[in-house]
JSON list of C-alpha atoms in Angstrom, two decimals:
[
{"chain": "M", "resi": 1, "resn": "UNK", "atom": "CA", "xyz": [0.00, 0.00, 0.00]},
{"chain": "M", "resi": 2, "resn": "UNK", "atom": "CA", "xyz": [1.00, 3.31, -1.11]},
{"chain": "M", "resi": 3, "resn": "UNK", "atom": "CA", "xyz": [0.95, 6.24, 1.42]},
{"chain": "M", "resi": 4, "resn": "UNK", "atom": "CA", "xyz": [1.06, 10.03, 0.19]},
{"chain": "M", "resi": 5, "resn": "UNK", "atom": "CA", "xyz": [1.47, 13.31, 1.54]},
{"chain": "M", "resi": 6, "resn": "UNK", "atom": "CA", "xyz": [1.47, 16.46, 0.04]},
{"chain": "M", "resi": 7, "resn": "UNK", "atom": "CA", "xyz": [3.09, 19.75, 1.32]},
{"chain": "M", "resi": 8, "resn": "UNK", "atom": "CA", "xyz": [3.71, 23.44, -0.15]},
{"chain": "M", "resi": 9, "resn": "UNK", "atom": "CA", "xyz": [0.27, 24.92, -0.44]},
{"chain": "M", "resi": 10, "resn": "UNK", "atom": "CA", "xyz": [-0.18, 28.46, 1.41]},
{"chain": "M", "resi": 11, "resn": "UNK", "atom": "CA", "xyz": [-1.76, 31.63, -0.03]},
{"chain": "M", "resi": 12, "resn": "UNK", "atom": "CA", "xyz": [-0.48, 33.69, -2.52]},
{"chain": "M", "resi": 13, "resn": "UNK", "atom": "CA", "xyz": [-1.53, 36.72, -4.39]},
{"chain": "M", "resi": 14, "resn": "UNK", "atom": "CA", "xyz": [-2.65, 36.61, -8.18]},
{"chain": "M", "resi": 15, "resn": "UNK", "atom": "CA", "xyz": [-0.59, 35.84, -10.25]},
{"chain": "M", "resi": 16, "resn": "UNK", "atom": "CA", "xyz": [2.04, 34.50, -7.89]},
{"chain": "M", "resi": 17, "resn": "UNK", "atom": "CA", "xyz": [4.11, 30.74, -8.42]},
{"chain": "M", "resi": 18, "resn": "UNK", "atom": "CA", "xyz": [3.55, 28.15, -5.81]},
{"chain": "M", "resi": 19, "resn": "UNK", "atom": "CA", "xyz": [5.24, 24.79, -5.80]},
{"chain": "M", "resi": 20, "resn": "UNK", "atom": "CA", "xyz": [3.26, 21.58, -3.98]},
{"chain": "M", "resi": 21, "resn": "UNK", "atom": "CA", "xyz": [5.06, 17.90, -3.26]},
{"chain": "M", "resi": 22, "resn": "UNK", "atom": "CA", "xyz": [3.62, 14.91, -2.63]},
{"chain": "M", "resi": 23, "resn": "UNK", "atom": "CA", "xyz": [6.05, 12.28, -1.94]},
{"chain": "M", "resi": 24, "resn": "UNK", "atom": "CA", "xyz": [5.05, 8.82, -1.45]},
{"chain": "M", "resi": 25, "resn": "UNK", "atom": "CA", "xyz": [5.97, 6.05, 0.39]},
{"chain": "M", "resi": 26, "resn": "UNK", "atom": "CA", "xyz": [5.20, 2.28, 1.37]},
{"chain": "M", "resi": 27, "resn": "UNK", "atom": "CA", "xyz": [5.25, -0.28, -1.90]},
{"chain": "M", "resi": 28, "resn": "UNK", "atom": "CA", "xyz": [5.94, 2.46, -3.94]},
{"chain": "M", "resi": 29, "resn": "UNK", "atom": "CA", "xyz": [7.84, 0.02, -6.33]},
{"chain": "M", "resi": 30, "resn": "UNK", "atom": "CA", "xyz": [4.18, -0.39, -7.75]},
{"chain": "M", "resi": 31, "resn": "UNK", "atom": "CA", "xyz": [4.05, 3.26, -8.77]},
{"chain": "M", "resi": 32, "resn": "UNK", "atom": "CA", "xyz": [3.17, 3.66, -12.49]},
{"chain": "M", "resi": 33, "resn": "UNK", "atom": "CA", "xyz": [1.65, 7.20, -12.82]},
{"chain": "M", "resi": 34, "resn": "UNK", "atom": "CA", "xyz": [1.23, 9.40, -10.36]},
{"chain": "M", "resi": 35, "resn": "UNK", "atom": "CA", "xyz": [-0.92, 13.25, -10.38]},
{"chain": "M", "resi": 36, "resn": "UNK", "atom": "CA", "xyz": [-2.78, 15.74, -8.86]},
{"chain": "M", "resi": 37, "resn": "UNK", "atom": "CA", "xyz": [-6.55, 16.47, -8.25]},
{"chain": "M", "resi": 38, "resn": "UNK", "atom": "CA", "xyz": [-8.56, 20.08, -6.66]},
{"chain": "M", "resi": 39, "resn": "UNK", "atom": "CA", "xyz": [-11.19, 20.35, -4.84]},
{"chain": "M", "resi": 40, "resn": "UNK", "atom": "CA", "xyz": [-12.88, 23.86, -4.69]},
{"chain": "M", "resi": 41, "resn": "UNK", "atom": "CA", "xyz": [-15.71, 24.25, -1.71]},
{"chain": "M", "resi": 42, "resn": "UNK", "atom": "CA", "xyz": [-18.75, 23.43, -3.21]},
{"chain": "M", "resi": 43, "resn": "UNK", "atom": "CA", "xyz": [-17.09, 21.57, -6.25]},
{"chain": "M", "resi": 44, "resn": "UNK", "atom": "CA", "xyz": [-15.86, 17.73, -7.61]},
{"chain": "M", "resi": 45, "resn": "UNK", "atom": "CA", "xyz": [-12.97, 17.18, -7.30]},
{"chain": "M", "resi": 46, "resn": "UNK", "atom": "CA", "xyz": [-10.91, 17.87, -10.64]},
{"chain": "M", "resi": 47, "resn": "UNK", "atom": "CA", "xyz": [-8.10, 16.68, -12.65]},
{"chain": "M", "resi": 48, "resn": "UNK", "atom": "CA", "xyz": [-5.38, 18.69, -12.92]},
{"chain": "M", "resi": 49, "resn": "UNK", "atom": "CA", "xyz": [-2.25, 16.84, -14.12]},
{"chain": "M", "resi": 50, "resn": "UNK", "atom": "CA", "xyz": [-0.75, 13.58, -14.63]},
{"chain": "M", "resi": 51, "resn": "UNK", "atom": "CA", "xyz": [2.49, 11.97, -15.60]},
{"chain": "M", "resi": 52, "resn": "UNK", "atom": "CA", "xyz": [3.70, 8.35, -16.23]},
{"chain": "M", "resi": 53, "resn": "UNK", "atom": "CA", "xyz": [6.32, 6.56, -15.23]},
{"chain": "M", "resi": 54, "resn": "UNK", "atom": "CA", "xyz": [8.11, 7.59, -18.60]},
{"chain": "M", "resi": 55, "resn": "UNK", "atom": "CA", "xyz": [7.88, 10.78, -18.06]},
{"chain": "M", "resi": 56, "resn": "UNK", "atom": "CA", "xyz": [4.60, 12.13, -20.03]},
{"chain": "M", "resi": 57, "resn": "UNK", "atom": "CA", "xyz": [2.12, 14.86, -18.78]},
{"chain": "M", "resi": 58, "resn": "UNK", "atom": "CA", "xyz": [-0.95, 15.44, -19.17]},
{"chain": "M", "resi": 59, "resn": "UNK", "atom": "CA", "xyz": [-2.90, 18.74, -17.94]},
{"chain": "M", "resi": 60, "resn": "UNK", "atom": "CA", "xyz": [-6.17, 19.91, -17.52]},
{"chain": "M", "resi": 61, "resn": "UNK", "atom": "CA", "xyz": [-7.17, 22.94, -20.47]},
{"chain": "M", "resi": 62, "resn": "UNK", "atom": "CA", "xyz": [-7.83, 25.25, -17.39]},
{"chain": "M", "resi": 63, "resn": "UNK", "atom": "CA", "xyz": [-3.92, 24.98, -16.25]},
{"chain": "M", "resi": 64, "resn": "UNK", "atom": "CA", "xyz": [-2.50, 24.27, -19.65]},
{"chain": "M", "resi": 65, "resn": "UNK", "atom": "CA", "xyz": [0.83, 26.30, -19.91]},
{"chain": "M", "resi": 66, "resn": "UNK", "atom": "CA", "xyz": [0.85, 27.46, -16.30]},
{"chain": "M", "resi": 67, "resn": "UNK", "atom": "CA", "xyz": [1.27, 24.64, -14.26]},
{"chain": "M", "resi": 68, "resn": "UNK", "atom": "CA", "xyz": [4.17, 22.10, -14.74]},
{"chain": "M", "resi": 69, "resn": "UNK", "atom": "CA", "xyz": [4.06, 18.62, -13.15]},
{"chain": "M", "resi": 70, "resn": "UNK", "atom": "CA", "xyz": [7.25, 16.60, -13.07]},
{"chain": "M", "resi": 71, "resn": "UNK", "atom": "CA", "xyz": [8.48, 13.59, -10.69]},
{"chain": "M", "resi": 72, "resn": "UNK", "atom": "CA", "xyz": [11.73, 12.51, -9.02]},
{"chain": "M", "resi": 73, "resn": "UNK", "atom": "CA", "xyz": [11.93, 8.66, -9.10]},
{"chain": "M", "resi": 74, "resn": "UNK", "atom": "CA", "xyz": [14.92, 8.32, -6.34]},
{"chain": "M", "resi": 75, "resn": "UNK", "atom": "CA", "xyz": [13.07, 10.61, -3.99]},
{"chain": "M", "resi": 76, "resn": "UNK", "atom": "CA", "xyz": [9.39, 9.23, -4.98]},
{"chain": "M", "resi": 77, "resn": "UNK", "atom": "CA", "xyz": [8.24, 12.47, -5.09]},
{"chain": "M", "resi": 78, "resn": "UNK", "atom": "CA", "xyz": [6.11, 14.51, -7.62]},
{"chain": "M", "resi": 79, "resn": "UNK", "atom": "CA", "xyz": [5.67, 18.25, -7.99]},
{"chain": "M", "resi": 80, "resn": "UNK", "atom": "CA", "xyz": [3.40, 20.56, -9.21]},
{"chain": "M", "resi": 81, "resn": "UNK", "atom": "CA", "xyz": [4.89, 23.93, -10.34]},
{"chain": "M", "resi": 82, "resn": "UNK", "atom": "CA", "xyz": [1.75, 26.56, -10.38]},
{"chain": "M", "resi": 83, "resn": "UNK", "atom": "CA", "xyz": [2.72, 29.66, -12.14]},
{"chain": "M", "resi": 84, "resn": "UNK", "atom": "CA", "xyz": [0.59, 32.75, -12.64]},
{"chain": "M", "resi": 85, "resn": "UNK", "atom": "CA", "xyz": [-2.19, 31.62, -10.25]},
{"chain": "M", "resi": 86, "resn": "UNK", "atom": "CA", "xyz": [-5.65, 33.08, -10.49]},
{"chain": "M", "resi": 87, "resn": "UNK", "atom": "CA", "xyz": [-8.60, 33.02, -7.66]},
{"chain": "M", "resi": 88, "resn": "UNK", "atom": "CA", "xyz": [-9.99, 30.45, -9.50]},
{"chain": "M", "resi": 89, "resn": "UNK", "atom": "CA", "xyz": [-6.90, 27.90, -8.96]},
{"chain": "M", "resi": 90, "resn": "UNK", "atom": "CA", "xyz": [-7.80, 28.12, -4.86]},
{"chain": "M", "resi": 91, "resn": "UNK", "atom": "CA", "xyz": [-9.16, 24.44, -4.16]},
{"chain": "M", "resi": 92, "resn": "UNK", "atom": "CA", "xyz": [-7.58, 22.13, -1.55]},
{"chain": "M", "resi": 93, "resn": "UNK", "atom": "CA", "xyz": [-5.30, 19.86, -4.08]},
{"chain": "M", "resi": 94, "resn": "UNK", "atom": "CA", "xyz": [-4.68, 16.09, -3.46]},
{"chain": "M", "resi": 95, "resn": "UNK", "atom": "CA", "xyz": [-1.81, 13.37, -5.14]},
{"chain": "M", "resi": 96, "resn": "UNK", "atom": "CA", "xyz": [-3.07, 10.03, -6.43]},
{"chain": "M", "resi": 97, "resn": "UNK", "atom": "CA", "xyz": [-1.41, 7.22, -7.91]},
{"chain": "M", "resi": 98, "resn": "UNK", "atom": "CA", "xyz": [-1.83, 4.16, -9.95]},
{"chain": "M", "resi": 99, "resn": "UNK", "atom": "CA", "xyz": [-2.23, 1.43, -9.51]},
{"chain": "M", "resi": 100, "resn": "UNK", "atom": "CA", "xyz": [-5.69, 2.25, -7.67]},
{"chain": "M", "resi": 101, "resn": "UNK", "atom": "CA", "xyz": [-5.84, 5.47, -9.44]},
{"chain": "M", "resi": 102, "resn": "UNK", "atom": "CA", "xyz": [-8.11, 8.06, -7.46]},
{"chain": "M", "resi": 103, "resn": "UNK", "atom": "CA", "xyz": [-8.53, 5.31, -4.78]},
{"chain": "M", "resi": 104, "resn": "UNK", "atom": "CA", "xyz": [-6.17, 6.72, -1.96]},
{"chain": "M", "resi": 105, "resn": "UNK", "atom": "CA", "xyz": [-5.15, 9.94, -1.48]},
{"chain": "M", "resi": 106, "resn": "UNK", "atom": "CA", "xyz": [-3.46, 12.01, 0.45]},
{"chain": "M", "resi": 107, "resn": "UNK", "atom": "CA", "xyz": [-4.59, 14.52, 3.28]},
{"chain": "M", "resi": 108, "resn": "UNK", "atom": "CA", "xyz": [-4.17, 17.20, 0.88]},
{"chain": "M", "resi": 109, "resn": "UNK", "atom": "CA", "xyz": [-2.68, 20.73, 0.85]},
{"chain": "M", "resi": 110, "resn": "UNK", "atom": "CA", "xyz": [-4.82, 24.12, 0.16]},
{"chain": "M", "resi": 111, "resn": "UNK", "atom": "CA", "xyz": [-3.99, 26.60, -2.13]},
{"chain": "M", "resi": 112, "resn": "UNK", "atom": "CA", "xyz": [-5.33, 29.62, -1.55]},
{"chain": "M", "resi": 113, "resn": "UNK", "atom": "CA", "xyz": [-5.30, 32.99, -4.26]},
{"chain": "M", "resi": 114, "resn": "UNK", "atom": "CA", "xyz": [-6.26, 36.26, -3.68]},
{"chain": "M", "resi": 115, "resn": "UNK", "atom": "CA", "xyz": [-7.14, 38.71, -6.22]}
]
């Protein structure tokens, strides 16, 4: 079993860079892709970005040349680089992996943007 935590959230004003972790640990030699989910109050929770074990992305159109996710294998860790936030982008966000994609999570870390 795969645990995850995530780290780096904090408030920020718009149009400010923020940069979250989530590093796993446990049998992470089953990790294939890993990502990262929102949650705004009130909303689903949303799909931001993915990448594979290989090394592809994949991002949500909303985030789409802004955000940057990326992973470091030795450390089992991925990242999310969030550049030029917007008051939209505030939403508690949350790492998954596969396999059990969207299964387990962790406890999440909140981004907050003012305008």
């Amino acid at each position: 079993q795969v645990q995850l935590v995530e780290s780096g959230g904090g408030l920020v004003q718009a149009g400010g860079s923020l940069r979250l972790s989530c590093a796993a640990s446990g049998t992470i030699f089953s990790i294939n892709a890993m990502g990262w989910y929102r949650q705004a109050p009130g909303k689903q929770r949303e799909l931001v970005a993915t990448i594979t074990s290989d090394g592809s992305t994949n991002y949500a159109d909303s985030v789409k040349g802004r955000f940057t996710i990326s992973r470091d294998n030795a450390k089992n860790t991925v990242y999310l680089q969030m550049n030029s936030l917007r008051p939209e982008d505030t939403a508690v966000y949350y790492c998954t992996s596969s396999p059990g994609w969207a299964t387990h999570w962790g406890q999440g870390t909140q981004v907050t943007v003012s305008s």
